[in-house]
Coordinates of C-alpha atoms and ligand atoms in Angstrom, one line a residue:
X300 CA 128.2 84.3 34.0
X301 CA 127.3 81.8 31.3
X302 CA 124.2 79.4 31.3
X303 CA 126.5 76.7 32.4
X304 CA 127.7 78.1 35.1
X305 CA 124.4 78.6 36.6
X306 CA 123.4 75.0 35.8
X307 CA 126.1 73.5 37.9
X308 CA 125.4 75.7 40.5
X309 CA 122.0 74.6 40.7
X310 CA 122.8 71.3 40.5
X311 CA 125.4 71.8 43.4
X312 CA 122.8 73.4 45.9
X313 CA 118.9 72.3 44.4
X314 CA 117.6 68.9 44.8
X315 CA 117.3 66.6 41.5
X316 CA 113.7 65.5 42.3
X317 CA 112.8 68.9 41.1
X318 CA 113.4 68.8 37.1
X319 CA 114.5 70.8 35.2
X320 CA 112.8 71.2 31.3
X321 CA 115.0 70.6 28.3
X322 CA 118.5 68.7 27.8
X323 CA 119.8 72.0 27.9
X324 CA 118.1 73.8 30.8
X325 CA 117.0 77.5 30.0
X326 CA 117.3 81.1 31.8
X327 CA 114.3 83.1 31.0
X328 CA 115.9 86.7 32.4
X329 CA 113.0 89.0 30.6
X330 CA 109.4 88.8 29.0
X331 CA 107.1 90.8 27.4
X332 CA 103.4 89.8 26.0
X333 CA 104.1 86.1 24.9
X334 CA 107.5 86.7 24.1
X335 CA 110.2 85.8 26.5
X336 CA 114.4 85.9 26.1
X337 CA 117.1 83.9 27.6
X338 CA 120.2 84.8 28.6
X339 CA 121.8 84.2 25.5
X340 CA 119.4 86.9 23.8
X341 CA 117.4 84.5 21.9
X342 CA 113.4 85.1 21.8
X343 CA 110.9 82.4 22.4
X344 CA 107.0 82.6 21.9
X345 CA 105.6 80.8 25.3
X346 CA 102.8 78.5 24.8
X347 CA 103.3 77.1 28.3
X348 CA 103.5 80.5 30.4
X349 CA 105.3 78.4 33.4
X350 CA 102.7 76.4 33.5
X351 CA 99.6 78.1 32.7
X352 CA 100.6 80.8 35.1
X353 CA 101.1 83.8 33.5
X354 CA 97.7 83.9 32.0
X355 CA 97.8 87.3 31.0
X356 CA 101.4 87.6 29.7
X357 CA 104.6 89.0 30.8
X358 CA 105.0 92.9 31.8
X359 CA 101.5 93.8 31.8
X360 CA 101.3 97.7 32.7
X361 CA 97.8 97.4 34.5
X362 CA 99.4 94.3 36.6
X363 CA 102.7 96.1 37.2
X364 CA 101.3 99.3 38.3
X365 CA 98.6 97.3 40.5
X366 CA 101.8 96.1 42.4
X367 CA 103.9 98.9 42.1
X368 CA 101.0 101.5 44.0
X369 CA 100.5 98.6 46.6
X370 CA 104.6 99.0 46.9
X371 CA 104.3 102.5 47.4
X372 CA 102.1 102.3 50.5
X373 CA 104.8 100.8 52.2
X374 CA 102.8 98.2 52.8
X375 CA 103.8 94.4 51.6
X376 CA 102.4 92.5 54.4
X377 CA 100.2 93.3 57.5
X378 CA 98.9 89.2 58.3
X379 CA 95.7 88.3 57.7
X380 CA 95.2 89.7 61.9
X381 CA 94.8 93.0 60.2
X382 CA 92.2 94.1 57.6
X383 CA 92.8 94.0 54.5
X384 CA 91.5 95.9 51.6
X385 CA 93.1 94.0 48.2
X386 CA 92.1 90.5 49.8
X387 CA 88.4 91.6 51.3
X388 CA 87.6 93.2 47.2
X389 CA 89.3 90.1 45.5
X390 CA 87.5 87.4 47.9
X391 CA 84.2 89.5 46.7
X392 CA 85.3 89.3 43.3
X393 CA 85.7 85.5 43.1
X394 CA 82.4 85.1 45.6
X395 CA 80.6 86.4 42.2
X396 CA 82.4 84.5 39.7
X397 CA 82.0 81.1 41.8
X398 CA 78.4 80.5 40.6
X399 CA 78.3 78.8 44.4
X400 CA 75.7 81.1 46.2
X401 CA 76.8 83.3 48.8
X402 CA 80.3 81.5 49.4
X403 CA 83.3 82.3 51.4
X404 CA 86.6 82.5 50.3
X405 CA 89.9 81.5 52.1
X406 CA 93.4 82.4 50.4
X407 CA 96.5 80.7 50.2
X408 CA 99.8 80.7 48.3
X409 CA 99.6 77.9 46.4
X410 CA 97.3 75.1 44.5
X411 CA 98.8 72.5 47.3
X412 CA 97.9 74.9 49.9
X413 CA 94.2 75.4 48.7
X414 CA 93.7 71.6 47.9
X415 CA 94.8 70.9 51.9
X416 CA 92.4 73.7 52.7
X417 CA 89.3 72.1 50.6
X418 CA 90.6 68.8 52.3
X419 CA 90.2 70.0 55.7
X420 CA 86.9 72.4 55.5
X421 CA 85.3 68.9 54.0
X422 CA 86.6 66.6 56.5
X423 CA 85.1 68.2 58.8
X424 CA 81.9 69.0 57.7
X425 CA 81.7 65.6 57.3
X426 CA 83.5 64.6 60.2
X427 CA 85.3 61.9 58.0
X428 CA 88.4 61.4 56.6
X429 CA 87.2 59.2 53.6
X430 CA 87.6 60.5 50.3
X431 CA 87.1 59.7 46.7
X432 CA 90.0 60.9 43.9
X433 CA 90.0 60.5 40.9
X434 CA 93.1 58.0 38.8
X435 CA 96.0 60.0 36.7
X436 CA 94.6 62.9 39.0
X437 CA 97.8 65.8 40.6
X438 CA 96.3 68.1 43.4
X439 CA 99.9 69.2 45.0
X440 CA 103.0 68.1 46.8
X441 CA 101.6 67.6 50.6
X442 CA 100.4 65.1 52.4
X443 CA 96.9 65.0 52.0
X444 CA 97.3 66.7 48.1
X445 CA 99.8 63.8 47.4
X446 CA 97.5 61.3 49.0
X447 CA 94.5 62.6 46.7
X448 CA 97.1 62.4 43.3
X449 CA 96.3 59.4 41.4
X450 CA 99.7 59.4 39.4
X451 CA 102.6 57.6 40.8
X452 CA 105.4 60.2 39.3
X453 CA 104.3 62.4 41.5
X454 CA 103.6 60.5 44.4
X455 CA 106.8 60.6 46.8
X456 CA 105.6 59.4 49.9
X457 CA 102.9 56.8 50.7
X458 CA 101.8 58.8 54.0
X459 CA 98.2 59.7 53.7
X460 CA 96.0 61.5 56.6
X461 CA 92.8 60.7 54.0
X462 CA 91.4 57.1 53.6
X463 CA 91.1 57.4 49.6
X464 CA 89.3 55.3 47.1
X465 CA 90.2 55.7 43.3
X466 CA 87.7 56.5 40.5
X467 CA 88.6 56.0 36.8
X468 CA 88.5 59.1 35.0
X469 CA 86.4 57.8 32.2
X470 CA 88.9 59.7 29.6
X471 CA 88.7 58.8 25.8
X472 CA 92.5 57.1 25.5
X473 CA 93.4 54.9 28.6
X474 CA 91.9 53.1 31.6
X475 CA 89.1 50.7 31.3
X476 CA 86.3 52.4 30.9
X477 CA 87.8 53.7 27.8
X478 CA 87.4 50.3 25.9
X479 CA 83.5 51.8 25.7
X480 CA 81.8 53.7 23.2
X481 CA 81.7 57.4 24.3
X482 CA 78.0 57.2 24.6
X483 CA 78.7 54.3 27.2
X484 CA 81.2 56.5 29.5
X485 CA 79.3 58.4 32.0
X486 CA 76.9 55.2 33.0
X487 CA 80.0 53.1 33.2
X488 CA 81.6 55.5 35.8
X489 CA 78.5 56.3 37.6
X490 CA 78.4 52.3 38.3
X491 CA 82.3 52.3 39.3
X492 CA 81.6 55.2 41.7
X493 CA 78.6 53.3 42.9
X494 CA 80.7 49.8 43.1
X495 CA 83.6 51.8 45.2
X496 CA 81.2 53.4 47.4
X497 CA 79.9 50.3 48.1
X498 CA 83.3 48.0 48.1
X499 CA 86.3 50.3 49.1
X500 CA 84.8 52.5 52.0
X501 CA 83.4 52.6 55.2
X502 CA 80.1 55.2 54.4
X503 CA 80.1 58.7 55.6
X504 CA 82.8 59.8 52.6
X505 CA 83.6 63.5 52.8
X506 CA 84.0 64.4 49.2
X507 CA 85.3 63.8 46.1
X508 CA 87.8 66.1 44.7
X509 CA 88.6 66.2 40.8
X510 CA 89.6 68.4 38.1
X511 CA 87.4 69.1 35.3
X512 CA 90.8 68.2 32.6
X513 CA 93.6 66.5 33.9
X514 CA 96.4 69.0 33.6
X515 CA 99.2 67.3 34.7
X516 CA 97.5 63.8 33.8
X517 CA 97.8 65.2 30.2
X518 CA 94.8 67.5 29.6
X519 CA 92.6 63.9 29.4
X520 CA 89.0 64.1 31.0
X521 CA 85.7 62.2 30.7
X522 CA 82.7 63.1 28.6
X523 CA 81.0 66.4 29.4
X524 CA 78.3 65.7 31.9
X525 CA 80.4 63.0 34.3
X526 CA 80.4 65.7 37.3
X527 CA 76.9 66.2 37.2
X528 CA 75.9 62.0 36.9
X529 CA 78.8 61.9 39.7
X530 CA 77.0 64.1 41.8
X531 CA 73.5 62.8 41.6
X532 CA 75.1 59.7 43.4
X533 CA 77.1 61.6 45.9
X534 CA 74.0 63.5 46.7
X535 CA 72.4 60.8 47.9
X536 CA 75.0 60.2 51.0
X537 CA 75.5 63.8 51.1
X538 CA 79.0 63.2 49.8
X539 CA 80.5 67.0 48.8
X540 CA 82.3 67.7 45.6
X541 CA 85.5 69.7 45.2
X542 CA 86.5 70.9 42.0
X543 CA 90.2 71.8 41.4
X544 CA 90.2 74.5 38.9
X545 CA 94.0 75.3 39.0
X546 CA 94.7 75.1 35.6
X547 CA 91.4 75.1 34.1
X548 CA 89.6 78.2 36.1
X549 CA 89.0 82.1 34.7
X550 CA 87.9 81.4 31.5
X551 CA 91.1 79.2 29.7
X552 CA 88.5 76.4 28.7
X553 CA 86.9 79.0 26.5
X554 CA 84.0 77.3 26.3
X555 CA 83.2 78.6 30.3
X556 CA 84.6 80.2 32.6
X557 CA 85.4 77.0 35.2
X558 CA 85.7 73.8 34.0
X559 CA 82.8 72.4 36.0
X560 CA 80.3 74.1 33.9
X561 CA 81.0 72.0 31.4
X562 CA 79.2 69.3 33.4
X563 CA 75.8 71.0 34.3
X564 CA 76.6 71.3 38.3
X565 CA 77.6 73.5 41.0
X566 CA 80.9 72.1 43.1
X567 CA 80.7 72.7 47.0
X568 CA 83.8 73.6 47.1
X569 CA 86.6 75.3 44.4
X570 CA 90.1 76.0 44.5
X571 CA 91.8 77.9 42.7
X572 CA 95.8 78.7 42.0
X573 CA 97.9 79.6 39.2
X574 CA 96.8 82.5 36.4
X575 CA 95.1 84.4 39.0
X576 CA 98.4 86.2 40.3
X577 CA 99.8 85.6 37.0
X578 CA 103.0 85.1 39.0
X579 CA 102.1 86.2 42.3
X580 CA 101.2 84.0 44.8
X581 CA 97.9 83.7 45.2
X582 CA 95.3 81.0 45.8
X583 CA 92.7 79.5 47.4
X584 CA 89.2 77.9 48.0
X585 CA 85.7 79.8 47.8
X586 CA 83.0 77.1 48.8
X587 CA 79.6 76.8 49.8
X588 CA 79.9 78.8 53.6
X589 CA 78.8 76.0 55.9
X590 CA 80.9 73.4 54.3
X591 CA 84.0 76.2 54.5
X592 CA 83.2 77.4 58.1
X593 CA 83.1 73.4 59.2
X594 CA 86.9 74.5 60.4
X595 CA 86.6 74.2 63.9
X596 CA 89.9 75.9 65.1
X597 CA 91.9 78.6 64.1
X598 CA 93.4 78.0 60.4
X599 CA 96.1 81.2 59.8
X600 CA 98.3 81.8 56.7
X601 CA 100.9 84.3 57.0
X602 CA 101.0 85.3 53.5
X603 CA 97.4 83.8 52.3
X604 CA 96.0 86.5 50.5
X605 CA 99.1 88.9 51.0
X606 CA 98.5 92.6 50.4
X607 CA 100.9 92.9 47.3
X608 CA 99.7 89.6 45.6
X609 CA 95.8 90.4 45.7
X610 CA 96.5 93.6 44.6
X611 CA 98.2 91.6 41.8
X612 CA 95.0 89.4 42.1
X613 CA 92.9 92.3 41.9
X614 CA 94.4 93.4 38.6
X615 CA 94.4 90.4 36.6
X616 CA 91.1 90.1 37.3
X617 CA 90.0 92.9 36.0
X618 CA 92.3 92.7 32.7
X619 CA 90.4 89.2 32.0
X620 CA 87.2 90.6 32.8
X621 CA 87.7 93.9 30.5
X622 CA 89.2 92.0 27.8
X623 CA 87.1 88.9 28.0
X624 CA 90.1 86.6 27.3
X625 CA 87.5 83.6 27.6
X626 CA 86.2 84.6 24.2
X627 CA 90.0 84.9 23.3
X628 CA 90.7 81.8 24.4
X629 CA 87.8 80.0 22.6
X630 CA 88.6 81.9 19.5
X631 CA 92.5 81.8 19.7
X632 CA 92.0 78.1 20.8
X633 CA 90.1 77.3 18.0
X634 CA 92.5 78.1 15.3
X635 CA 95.3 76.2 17.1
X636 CA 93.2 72.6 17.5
X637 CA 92.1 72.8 14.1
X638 CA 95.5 73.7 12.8
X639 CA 96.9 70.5 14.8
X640 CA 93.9 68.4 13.8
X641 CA 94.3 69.2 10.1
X642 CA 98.2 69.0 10.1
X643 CA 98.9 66.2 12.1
X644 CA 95.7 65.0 13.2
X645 CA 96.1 61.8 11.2
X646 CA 99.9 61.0 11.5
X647 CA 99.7 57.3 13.0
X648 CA 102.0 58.5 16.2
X649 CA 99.8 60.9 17.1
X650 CA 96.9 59.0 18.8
X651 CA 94.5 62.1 20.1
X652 CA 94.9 66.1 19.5
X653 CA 92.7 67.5 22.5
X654 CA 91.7 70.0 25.0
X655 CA 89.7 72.8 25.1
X656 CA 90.4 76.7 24.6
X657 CA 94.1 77.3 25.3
X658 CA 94.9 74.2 27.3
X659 CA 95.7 71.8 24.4
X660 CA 97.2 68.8 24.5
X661 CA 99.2 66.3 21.4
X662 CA 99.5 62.8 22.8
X663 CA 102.4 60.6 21.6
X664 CA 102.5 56.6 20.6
X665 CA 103.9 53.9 18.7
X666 CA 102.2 53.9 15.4
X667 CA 99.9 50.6 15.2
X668 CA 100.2 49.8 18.9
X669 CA 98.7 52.6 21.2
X670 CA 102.1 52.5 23.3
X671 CA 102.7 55.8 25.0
X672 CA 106.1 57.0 23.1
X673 CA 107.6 59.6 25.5
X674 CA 110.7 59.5 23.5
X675 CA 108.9 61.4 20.6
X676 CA 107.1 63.7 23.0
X677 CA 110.6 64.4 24.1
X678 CA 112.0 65.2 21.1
X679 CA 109.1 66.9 19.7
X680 CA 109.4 69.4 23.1
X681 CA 113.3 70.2 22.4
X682 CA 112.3 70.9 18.4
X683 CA 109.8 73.4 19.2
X684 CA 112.2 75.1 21.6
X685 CA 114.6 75.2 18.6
X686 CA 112.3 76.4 16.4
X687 CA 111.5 79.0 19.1
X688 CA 108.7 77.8 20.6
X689 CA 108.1 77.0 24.9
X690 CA 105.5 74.3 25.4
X691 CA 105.0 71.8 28.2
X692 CA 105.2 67.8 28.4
X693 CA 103.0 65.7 30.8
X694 CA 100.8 62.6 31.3
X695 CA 101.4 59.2 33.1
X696 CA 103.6 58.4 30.5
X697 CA 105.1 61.6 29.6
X698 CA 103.9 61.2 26.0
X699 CA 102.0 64.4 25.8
X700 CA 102.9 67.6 24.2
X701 CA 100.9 70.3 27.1
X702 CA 100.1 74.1 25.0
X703 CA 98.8 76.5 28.3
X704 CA 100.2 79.7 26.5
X705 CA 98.6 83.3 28.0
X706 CA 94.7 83.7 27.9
X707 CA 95.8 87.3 25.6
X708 CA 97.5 85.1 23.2
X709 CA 96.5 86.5 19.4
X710 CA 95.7 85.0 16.2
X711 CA 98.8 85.6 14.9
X712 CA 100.6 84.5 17.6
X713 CA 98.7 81.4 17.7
X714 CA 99.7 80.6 13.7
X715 CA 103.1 81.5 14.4
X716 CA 103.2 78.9 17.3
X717 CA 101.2 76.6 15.3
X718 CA 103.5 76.6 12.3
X719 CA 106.4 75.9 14.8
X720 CA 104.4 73.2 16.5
X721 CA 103.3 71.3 13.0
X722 CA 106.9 71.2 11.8
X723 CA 108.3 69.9 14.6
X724 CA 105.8 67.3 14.8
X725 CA 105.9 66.4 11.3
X726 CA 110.0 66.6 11.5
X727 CA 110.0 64.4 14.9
X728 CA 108.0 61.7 13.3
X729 CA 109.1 61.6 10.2
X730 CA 112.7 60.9 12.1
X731 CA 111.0 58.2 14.2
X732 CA 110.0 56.4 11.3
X733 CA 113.9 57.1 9.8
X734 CA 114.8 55.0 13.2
Ligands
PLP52 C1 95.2 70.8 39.1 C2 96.3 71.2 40.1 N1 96.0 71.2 41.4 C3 97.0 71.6 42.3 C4 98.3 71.9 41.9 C5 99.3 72.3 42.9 O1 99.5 73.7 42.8 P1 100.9 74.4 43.4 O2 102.0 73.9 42.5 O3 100.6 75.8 43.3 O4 101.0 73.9 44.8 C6 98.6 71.9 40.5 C7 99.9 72.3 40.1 O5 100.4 72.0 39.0 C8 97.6 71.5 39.6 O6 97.8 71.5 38.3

C-alpha cells in the first residue's frame, strides 16, 4: 500500500476539521529514541514528539516492559470499581510532585478530560459557574474546555456551560498590554483582572484557569511572577486557580519542574495530560482535597487511570525521575535557544525566538511591519521536514515554528536539529525576500 493510498482513504472516512501536518501528509510506522521512519524508509529527528507527548522518546525498554508485565497479568482493565495498584502508586507519586499539600488525584484519558474535571471540582466548591480564562488560551475540545479556550481556531461551537470573562495574557509580542515596558506588565494585568472582576461578572467567580506558556497559543506567556500578583487578587474573593500544565508539567520548562513555579505560587488545582504516558492515555487533576472532593455526586471514568496506562504512567515517571530529564532539558534547551538566537535571532522576519527548556518557539512576520507571516512559518515547517527534521506550527496566527522534542533529547541531537532548523530558516527567508 503506498502513502497515497492511505491519504485518500483517510480523507474518504475522517473528518477534515481534524488536520493533517504537511502538504504531503506523513506515516510514522516505527521510532526509536528521537528518531522516527515513515513508510517510505526515510529517518526523521522529532523535535515535536506528537506534540510534546512522547517525552521520553520512542521504544523505551523500561516503558515497554512496564506495559508488557502489566500485559502479562492478563489484566488490561478492571474499572476504577476495583482497586487498583498502578493507579493508587502513580496518584501517590504525583500527590509528591504537586507541591499542593496533601492533595488528591483523579485520572482521566485526556488534557480535555482533566480540564472538564478541574472545571467541575471548582464549580462546585464554589457553587458558581463564573470563570476567568485567559485570551490565545487552548484547554481541550469539550464544552466547558472549548468555552475556557481563548483562540477562535479552535473554538467550534459557541455553547458554554461556564459564564467566562477574558484576561489578557500579558505576553511580550501581541495584545495590549504588550505595548508596555516589561517592567510595566504584571501591574497592568493585575488592574485588568481587577477591572474584569469588577465589570464582566456577577462576584462569587470559581477560578481562573491558565497555562503557565501558551502551548497552542504559540509558547507566548507573561512575565514570571503574573500567577502569583494574579493570585493575591483572587485571594481576596477566594477565587481558586487552576493551572494547566499539559504541555509544560514534569520538568520540560527546565528551569522547574511545573510551570507555575515559575511564578512564586501554589495552584489549587493541576492538570495534567500528555508526556506522562508518553503515548498512553493518561491524565488528570491532583488539587488541593477540599476543592477536589467539592464533587457532590458520583464522577466515574471507565478507563481514567487504566491499569495498563499507569503502569505506563508509573514507568515514565520513574525514567524522568532517575535520569533527571529537567536538568536535560535546561541543559539540552539551552544550546538550542542560543543556537536560534545567534543564527537567526536578528533576521528582520523573525520577530521573537522563545520558550523555555525544550518547549521553544520561532515566531514569523513581515519584516518592518510586525504582521504575523504564517506563509513563512509554513514553509519553514515543510523545509525542516525535508531536511529531516519533525517540528510543530501554532499560535493565533499560525506564524510560529513549536520545537517540544523528548525531554531525553542529547546535545548532539539538539545541534543536529538545530543546524537543520537554522538552514531552513535562513533558506525560507532568504526566499521570502527573493518574492
Ligand atoms: C494546555 C493544554 N490543555 C489541554 C489540552 C487538551 O488535551 P487533550 O488533547 O489530551 O484532550 C491540550 C492539548 O493540546 C493542551 O495543550
Amino acid at each position: 500500500m503506498t502513502a497515497d493510498d492511505l491519504l485518500a482513504r483517510h480523507r474518504a472516512v475522517l473528518p477534515s476539521w481534524m488536520p493533517l501536518y504537511y502538504a504531503e501528509p506523513l506515516e510514522l510506522v516505527s521510532g526509536e529514541g528521537r528518531r522516527v521512519t515513515d513508510a517510505q524508509g526515510r529517518t526523521y529527528l522529532d523535535f515535536f514528539g506528537g506534540v510534546l507527548t512522547n517525552m521520553i522518546g520512542y521504544d523505551i525498554p523500561e516503558i515497554r516492559e512496564a506495559v508488557e508485565r502489566q500485559l502479562r497479568t492478563g489484566i488490561v482493565h478492571t474499572s476504577t470499581l476495583y482497586l487498583i495498584r498502578q493507579q493508587v502508586e502513580l496518584a501517590e507519586k504525583v500527590a509528591r510532585l504537586s507541591g499542593i499539600p496533601d492533595p488528591r488525584v483523579f485520572f482521566t484519558n485526556s488534557g480535555t478530560e482533566a480540564n472538564e474535571a478541574a472545571l467541575l471540582m471548582a464549580t462546585n466548591h464554589r457553587r458558581s459557574h463564573q470563570v476567568l480564562a485567559v485570551r490565545n488560551s487552548y484547554h481541550g475540545r469539550s464544552y466547558a474546555a472549548m468555552g475556557v479556550t481563548g483562540n477562535r481556531g479552535w473554538s467550534a461551537s459557541p455553547l458554554n456551560p461556564l459564564r467566562v470573562a477574558w484576561l489578557h495574557s500579558g505576553e511580550r509580542l501581541r495584545g495590549l498590554l504588550a505595548r508596555l515596558p516589561e517592567a510595566d506588565r504584571v501591574d497592568a494585568a493585575v488592574e485588568d483582572l481587577r477591572e474584569v472582576l469588577a465589570t464582566q461578572t456577577a462576584g462569587d467567580v470559581a477560578c481562573l484557569i491558565a497555562e503557565p506558556i501558551q502551548g497552542v497559543g504559540g509558547f507566548v506567556y507573561g512575565p514570571d511572577g503574573l500567577f502569583a500578583a494574579w493570585k493575591k487578587v483572587l485571594d481576596e474573593h477566594g477565587i481558586l486557580l487552576v493551572s494547566d500544565e499539559v504541555q509544560t508539567g514534569w520538568g520540560r520548562t527546565g528551569e522547574h519542574f511545573w510551570g507555575y513555579q515559575a511564578h512564586g505560587v501554589t495552584p489549587d488545582l493541576l492538570t495534567f495530560a500528555k508526556g506522562i504516558g508518553n503515548g498512553f492515555a493518561v491524565a488528570g487533576v491532583v488539587g488541593r482535597a477540599d476543592v477536589v472532593e467539592s464533587v457532590p455526586a458520583i464522577s466515574f471514568s471507565t478507563f481514567g487511570g487504566n491499569p495498563v496506562s499507569t503502569a505506563a504512567g508509573n514507568a515514565v515517571l520513574d525514567y524522568l525521575l532517575d535520569h533527571d530529564l529537567q536538568a536535560n532539558a535546561a541543559r539540552v534547551g539551552a544550546i538550542l535557544a542560543e543556537g536560534l538566537r545567534a543564527a537567526v535571532g536578528d533576521l528582520p522576519e523573525v520577530a521573537e525566538v522563545r520558550g523555555k527548556g525544550l518547549m521553544l518557539g520561532v515566531e514569523f512576520v513581515r519584516p518592518g511591519t510586525g504582521e504575523p507571516d504564517a506563509a513563512l512559518a509554513t514553509r519553514v515547517f515543510e523545509a525542516c521536514r525535508a531536511g529531516g527534521l519533525l517540528a510543530g506550527k501554532g499560535g493565533l496566527h499560525g506564524n510560529v515554528l513549536r520545537m517540544g522534542p523528548p525531554l531525553t533529547l542529547t546535545e548532539d541531537e539538539a545541534r543536529e536539529g538545530l543546524a537543520i532548523l537554522v538552514d531552513a530558516i535562513r533558506t525560507a527567508a532568504a526566499e521570502a525576500v527573493a518574492r
